[in-house]
PDB file of C-alpha atoms in Angstrom:
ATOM      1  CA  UNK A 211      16.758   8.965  13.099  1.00 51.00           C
ATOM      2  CA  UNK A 212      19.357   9.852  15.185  1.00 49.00           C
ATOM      3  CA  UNK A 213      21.781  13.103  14.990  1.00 51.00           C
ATOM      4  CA  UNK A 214      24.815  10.427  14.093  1.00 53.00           C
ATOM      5  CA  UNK A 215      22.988   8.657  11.423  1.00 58.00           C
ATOM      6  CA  UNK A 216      22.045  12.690  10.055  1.00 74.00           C
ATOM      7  CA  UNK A 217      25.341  13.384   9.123  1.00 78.00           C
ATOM      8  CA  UNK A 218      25.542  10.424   6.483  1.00 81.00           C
ATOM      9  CA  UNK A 219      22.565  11.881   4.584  1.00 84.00           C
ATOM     10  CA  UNK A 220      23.192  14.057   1.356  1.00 88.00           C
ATOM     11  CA  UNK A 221      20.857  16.919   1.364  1.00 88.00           C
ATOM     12  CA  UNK A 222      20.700  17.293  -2.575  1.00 88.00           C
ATOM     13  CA  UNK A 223      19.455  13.988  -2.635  1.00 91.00           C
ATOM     14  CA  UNK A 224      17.211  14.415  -0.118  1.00 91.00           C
ATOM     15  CA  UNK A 225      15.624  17.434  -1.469  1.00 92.00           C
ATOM     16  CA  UNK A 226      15.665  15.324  -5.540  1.00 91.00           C
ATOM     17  CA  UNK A 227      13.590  12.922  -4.156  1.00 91.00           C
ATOM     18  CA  UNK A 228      11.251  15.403  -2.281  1.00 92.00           C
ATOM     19  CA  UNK A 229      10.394  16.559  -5.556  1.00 91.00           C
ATOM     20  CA  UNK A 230       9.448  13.573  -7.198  1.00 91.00           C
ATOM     21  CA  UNK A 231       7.125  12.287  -4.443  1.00 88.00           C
ATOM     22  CA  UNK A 232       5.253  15.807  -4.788  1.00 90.00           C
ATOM     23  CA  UNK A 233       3.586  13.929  -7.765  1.00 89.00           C
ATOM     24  CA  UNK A 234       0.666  11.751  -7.295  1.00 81.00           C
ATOM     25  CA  UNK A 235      -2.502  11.084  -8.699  1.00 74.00           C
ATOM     26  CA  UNK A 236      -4.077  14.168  -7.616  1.00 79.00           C
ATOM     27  CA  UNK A 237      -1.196  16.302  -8.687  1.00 84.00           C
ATOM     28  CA  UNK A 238      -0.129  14.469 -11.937  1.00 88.00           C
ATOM     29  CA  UNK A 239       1.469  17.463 -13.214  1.00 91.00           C
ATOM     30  CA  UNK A 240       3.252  20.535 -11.922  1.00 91.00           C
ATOM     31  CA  UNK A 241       4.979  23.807 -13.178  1.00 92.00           C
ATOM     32  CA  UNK A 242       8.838  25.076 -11.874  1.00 91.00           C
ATOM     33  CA  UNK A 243       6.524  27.791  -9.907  1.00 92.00           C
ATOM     34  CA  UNK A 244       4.557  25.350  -8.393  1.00 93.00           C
ATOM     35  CA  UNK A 245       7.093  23.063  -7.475  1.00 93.00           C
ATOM     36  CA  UNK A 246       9.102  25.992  -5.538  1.00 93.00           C
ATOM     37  CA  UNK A 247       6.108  26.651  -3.431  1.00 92.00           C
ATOM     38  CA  UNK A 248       5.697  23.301  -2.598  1.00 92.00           C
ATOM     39  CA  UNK A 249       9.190  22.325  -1.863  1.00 90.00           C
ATOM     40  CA  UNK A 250       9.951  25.796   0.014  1.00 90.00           C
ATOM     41  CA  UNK A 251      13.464  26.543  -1.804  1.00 90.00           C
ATOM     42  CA  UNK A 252      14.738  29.177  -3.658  1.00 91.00           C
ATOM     43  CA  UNK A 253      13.789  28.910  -7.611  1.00 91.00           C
ATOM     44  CA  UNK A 254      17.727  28.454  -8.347  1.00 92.00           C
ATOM     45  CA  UNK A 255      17.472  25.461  -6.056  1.00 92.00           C
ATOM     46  CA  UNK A 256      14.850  23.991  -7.712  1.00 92.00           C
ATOM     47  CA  UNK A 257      16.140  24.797 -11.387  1.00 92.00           C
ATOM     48  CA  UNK A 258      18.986  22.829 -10.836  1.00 93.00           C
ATOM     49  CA  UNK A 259      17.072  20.070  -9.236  1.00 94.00           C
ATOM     50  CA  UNK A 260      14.163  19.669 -11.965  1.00 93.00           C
ATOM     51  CA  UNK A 261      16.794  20.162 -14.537  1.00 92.00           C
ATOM     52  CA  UNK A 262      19.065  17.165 -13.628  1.00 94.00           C
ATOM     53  CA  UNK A 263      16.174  15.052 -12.818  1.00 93.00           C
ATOM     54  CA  UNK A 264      15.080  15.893 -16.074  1.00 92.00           C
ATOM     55  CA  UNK A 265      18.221  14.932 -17.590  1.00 93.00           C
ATOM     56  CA  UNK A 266      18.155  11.446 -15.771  1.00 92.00           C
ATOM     57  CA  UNK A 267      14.824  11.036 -17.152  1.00 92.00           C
ATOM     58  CA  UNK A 268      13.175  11.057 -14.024  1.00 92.00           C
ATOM     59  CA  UNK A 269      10.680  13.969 -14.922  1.00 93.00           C
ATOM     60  CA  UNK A 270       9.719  15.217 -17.785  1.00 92.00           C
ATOM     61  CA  UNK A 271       8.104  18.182 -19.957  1.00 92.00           C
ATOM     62  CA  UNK A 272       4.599  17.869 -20.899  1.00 91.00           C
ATOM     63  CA  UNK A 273       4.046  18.377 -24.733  1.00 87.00           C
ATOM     64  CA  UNK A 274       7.131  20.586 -24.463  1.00 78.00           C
ATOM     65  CA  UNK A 275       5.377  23.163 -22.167  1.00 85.00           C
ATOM     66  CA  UNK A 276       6.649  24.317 -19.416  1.00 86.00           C
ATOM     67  CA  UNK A 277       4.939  21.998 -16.806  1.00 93.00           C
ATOM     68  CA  UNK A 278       6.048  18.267 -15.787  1.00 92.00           C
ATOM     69  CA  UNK A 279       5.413  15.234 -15.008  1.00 92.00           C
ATOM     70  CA  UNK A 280       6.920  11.545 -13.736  1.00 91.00           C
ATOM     71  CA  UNK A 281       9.598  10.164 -16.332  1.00 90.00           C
ATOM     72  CA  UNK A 282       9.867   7.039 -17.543  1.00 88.00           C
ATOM     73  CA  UNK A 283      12.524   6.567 -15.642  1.00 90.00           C
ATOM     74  CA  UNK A 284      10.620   6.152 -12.016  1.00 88.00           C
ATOM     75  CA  UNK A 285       8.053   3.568 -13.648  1.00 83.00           C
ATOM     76  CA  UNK A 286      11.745   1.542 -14.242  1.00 84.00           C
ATOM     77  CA  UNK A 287      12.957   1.323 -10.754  1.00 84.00           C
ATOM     78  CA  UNK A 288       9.145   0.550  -9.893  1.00 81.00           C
ATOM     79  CA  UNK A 289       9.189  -2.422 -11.873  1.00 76.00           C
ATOM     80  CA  UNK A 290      12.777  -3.458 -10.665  1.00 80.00           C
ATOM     81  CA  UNK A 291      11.080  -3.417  -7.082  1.00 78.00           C
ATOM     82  CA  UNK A 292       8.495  -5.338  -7.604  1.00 74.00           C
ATOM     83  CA  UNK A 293      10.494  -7.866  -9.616  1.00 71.00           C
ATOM     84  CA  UNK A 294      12.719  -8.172  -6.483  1.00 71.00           C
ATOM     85  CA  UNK A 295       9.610  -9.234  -4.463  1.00 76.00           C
ATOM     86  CA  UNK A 296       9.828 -12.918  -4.231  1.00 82.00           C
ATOM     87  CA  UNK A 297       6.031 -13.062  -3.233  1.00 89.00           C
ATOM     88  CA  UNK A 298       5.152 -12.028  -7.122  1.00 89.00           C
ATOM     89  CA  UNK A 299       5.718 -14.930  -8.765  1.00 91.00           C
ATOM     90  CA  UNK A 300       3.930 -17.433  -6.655  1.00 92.00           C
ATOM     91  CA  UNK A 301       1.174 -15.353  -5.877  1.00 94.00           C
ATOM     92  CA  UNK A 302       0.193 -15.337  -9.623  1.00 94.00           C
ATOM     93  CA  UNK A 303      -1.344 -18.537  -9.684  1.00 96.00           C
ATOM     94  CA  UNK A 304      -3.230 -18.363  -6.306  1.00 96.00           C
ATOM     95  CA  UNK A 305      -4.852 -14.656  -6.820  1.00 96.00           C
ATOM     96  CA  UNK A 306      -5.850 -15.475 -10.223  1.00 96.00           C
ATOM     97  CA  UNK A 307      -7.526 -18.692  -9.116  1.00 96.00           C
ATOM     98  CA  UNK A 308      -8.951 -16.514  -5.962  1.00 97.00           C
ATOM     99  CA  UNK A 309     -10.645 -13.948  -8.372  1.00 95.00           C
ATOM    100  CA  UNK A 310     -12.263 -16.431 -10.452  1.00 94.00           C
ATOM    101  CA  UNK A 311     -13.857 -18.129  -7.611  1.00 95.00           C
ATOM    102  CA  UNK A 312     -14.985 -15.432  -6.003  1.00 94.00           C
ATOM    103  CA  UNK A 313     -15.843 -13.294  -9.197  1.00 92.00           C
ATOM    104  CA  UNK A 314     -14.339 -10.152  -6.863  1.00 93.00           C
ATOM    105  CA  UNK A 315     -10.899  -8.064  -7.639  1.00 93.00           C
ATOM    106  CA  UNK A 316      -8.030  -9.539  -5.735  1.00 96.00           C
ATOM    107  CA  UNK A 317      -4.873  -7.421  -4.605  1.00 96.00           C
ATOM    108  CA  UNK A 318      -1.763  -8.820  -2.821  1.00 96.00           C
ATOM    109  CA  UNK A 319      -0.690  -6.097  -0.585  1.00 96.00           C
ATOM    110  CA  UNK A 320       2.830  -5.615   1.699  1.00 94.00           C
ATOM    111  CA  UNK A 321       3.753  -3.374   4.433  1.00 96.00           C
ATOM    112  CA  UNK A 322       6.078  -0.347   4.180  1.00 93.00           C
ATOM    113  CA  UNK A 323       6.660   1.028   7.252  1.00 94.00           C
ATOM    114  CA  UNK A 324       3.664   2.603   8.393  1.00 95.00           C
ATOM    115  CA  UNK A 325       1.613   2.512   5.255  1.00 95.00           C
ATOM    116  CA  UNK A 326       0.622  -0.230   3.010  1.00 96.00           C
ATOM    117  CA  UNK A 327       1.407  -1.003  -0.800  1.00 93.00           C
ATOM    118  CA  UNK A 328      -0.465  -2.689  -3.274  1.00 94.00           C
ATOM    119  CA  UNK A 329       1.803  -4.850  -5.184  1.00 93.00           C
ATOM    120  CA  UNK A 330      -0.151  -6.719  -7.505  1.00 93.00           C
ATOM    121  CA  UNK A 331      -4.002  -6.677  -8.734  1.00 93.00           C
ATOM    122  CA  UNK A 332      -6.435  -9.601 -10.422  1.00 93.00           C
ATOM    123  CA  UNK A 333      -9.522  -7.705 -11.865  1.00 91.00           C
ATOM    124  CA  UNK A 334     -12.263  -9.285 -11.758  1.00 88.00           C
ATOM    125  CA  UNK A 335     -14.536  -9.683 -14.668  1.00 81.00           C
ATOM    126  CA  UNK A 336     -17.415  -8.323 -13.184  1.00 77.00           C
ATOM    127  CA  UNK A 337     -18.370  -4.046 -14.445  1.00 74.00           C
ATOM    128  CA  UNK A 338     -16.705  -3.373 -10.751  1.00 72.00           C
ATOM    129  CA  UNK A 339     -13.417  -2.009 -11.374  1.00 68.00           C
ATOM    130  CA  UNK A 340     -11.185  -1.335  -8.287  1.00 76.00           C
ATOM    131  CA  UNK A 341      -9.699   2.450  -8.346  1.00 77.00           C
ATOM    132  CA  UNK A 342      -7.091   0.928  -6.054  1.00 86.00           C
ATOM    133  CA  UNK A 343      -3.776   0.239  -8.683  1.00 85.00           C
ATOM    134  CA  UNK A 344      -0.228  -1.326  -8.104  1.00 87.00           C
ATOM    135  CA  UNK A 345       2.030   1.467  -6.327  1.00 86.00           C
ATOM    136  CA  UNK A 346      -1.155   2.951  -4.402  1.00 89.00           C
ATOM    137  CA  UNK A 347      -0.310   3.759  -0.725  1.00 90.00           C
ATOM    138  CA  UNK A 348      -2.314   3.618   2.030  1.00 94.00           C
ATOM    139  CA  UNK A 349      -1.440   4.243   5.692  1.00 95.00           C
ATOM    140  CA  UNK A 350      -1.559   0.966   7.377  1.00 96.00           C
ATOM    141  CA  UNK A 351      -3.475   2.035  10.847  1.00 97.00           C
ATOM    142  CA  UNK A 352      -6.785   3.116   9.087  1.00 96.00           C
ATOM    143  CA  UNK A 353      -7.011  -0.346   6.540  1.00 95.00           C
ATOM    144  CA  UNK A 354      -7.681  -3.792   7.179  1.00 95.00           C
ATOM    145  CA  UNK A 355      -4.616  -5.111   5.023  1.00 96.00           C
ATOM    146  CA  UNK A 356      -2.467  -2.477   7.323  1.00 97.00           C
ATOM    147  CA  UNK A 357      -4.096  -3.664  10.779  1.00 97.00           C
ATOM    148  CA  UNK A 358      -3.877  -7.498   9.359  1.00 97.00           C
ATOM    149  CA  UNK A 359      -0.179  -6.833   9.311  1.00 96.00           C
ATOM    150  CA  UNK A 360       0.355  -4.438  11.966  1.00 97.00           C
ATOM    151  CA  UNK A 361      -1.441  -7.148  14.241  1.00 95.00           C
ATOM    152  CA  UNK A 362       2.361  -8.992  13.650  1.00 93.00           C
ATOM    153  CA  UNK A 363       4.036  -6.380  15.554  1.00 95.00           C
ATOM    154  CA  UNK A 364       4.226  -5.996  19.530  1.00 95.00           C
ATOM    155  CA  UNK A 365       2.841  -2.945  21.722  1.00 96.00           C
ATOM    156  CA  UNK A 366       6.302  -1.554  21.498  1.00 96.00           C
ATOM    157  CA  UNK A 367       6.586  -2.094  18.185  1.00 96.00           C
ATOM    158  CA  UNK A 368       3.642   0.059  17.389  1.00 96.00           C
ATOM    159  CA  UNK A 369       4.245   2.553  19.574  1.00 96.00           C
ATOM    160  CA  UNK A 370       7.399   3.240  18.061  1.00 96.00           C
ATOM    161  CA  UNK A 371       5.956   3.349  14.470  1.00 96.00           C
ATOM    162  CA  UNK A 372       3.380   5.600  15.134  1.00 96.00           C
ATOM    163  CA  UNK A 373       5.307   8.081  17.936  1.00 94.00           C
ATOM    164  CA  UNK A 374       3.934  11.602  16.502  1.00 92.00           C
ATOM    165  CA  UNK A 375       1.965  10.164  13.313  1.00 93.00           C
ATOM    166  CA  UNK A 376      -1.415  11.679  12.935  1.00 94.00           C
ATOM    167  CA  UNK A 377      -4.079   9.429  12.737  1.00 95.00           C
ATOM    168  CA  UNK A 378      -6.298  11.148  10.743  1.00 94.00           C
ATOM    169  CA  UNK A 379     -10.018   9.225  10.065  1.00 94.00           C
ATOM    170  CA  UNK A 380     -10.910   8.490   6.671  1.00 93.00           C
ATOM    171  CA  UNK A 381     -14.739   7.101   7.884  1.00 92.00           C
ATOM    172  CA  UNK A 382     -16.184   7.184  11.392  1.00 91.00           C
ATOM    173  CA  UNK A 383     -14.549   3.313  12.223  1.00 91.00           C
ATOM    174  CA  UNK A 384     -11.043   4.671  11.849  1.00 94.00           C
ATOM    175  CA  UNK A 385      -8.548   4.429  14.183  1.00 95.00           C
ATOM    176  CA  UNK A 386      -7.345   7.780  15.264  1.00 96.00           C
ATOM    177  CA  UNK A 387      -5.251   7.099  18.354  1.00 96.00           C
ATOM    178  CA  UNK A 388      -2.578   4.369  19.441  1.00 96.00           C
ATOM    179  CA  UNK A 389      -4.489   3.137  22.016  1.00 97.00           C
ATOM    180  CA  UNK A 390      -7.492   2.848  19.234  1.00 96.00           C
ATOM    181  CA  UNK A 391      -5.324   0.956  16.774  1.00 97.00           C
ATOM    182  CA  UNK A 392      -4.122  -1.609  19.772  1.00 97.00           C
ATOM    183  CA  UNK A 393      -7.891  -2.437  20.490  1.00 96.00           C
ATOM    184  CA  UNK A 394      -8.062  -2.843  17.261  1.00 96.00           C
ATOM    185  CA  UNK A 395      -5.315  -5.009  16.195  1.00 96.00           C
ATOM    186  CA  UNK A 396      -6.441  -7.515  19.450  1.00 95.00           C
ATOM    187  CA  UNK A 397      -9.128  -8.174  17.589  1.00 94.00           C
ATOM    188  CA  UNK A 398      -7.695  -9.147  15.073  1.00 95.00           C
ATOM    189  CA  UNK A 399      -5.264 -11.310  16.172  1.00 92.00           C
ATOM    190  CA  UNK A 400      -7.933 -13.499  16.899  1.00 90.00           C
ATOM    191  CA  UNK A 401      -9.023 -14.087  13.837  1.00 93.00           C
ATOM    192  CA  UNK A 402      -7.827 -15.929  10.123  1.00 94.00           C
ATOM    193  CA  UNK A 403      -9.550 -13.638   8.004  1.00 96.00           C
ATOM    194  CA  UNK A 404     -10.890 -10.170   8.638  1.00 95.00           C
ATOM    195  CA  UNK A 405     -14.326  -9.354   6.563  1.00 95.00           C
ATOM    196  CA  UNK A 406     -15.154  -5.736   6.870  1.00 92.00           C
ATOM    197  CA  UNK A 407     -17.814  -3.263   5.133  1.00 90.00           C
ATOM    198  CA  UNK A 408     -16.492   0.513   4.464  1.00 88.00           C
ATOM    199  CA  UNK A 409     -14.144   0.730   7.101  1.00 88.00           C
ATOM    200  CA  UNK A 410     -11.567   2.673   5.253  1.00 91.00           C
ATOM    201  CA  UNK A 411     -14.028   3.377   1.771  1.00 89.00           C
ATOM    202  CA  UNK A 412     -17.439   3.815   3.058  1.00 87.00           C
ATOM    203  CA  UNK A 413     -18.501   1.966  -0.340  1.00 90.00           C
ATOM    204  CA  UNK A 414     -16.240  -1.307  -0.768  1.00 91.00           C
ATOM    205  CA  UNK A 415     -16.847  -4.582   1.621  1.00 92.00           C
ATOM    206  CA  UNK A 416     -13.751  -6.438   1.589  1.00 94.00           C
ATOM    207  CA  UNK A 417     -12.305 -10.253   3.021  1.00 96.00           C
ATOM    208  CA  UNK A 418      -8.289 -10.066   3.879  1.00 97.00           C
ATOM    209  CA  UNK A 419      -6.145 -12.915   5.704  1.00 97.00           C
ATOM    210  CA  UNK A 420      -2.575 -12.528   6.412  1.00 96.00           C
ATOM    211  CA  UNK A 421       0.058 -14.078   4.377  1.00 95.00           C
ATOM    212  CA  UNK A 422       2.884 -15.478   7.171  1.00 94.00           C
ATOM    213  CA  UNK A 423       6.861 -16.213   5.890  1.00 90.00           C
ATOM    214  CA  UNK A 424       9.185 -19.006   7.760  1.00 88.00           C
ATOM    215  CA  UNK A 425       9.063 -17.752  10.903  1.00 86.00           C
ATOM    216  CA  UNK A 426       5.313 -17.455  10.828  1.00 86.00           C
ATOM    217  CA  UNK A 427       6.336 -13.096  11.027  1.00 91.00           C
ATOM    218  CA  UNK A 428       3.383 -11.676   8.346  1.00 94.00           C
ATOM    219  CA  UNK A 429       4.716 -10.587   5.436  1.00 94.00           C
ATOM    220  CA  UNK A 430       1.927  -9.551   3.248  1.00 95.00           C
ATOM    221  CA  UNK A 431      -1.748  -9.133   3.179  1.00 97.00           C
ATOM    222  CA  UNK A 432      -4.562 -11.131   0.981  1.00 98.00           C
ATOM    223  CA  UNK A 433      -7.744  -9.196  -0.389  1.00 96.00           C
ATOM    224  CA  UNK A 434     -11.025  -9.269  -2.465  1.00 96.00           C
ATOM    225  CA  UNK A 435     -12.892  -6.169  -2.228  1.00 93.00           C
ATOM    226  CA  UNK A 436     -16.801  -5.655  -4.199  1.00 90.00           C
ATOM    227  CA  UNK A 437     -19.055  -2.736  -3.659  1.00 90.00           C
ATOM    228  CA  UNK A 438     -21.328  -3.193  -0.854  1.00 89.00           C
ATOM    229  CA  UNK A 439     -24.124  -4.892  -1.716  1.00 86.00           C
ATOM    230  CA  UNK A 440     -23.295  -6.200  -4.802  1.00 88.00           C
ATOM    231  CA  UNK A 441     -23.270  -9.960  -2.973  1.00 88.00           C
ATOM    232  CA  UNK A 442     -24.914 -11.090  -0.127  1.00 90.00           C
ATOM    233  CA  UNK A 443     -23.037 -10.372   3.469  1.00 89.00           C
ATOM    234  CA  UNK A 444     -23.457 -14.506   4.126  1.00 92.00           C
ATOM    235  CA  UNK A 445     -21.661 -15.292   0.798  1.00 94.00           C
ATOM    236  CA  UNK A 446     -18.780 -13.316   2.362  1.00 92.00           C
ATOM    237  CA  UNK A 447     -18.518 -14.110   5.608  1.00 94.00           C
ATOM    238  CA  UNK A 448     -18.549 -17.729   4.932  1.00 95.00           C
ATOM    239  CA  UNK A 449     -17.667 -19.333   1.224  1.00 96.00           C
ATOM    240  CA  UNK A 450     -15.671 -16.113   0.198  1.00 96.00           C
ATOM    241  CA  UNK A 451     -13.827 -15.460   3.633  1.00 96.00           C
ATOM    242  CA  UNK A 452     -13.241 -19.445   3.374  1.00 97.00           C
ATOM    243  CA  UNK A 453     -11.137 -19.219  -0.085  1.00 97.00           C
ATOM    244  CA  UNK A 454      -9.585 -15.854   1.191  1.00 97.00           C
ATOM    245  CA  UNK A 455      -8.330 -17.956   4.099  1.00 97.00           C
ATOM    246  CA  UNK A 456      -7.674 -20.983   1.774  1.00 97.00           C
ATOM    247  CA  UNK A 457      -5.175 -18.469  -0.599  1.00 97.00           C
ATOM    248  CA  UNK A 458      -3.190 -17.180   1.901  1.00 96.00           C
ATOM    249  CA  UNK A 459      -2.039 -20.669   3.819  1.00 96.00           C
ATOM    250  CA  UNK A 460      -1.178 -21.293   0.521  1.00 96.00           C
ATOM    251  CA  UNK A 461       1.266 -18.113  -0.389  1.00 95.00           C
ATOM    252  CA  UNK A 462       2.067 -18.662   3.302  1.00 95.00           C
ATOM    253  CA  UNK A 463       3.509 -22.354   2.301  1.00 94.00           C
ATOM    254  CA  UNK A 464       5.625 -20.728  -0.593  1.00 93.00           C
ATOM    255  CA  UNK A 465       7.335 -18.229   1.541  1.00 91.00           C
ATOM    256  CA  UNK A 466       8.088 -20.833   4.072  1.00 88.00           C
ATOM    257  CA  UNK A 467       5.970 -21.346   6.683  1.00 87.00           C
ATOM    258  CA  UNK A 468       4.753 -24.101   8.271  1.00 79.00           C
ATOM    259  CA  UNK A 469       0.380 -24.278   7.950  1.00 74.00           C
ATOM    260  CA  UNK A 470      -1.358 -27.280   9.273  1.00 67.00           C
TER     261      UNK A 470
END
């Protein structure tokens, strides 16, 4: 960001916000204490800034104690974005029919700068059950629904993004360098569907295809996912990567673009 666009930002805000994204699902719940080491202000600081986000009802006190958590509140503007996605509501139809023919959990997932969101999620009825929920983040460069989508951006493009991101490797087939990812995402350019075995979770095999808008730019990322081994690697390189392929010309068509 440059110094010119700095001097529109409101630091309170800022520093509101940094609090709330200290919570995650490792750290559901925090005390004032903890959240003044974390955030690196004074404690006065951070009184005021717990206390009006509590008063907004964007945190909240757990059984009355003196430790907190995410307010209702955040789970409200979550739900506004998502109902502002206009891939929801045609997707519905297509995952659902996806999971039941392959028996695997589907996810719809869309790019947010350089990580990934999961926006939606069909369970499958099988005793799998993905750990992967709507609002998880992942960063894009070391998943194949990120590198599917990254793979729509140019060499400058991705240089940009990444400029001073650590690529940090999450199993031994992670990217951890630009020039890495770029190998990478020629591959995959190449290619309609991507089927891949414990690239970013050493455990979960996984077919994703790219889901392209009217000008054929990607705008969001199909996926089953099964433990490995749990069905046989021809089944999903060739009937299940077929009706991964098969559901995401057909999102594609929604959002406008043109699939022969």
């Amino acid at each position: 960001m440059s110094k010119k666009a700095d001097q529109y930002i409101v630091p309170g805000l800022v520093r509101g916000l940094a609090v709330l994204q200290l919570f995650d699902n490792s750290c559901r719940e925090l005390s004032m204490a903890e959240i003044t080491v974390r955030i690196g202000l004074n404690r006065s600081s951070v009184f005021r800034l717990v206390y009006t986000l509590e008063a907004d009802g964007f945190l909240q006190r757990v059984n009355g104690s003196s430790r907190y958590r995410l307010g209702a509140r955040v789970l409200d503007l979550g739900y506004r974005f998502l109902s502002g996605l206009d891939l929801l509501e045609p997707a519905r139809p297509i995952m659902a029919r996806l999971r039941d023919d392959t028996q695997m959990t589907a996810h719809l997932i869309i790019r947010d700068g350089a990580d990934i969101v999961y926006v939606d999620r069909y369970q499958s009825s099988t005793p799998f059950t993905s750990t992967v929920s709507v609002g998880t983040r992942f960063p894009a460069y070391a998943t194949t629904p990120g590198q599917i989508q990254l793979a729509g951006l140019s060499e400058p493009e991705i240089r940009r993004l990444f400029h001073g991101i650590e690529m940090q490797a999450f199993t031994e087939r992670t990217p951890t360098s630009i020039e890495m990812l770029l190998e990478r995402l020629d591959e995959i350019r190449v290619q309609p569907a991507i089927v891949s075995w414990g690239r970013f979770d050493a455990r979960i095999s996984a077919c994703t295809a790219p889901v392209q808008g009217r000008n054929d730019e990607v705008v969001a990322a199909v996926s089953v996912s099964c433990p490995i081994g749990s069905i046989p690697q021809s089944q999903l390189e060739t009937s299940v990567r077929e009706q991964v392929i098969r559901a995401a010309r057909e999102l594609s068509k929604t959002q406008g673009c043109f699939v022969r």
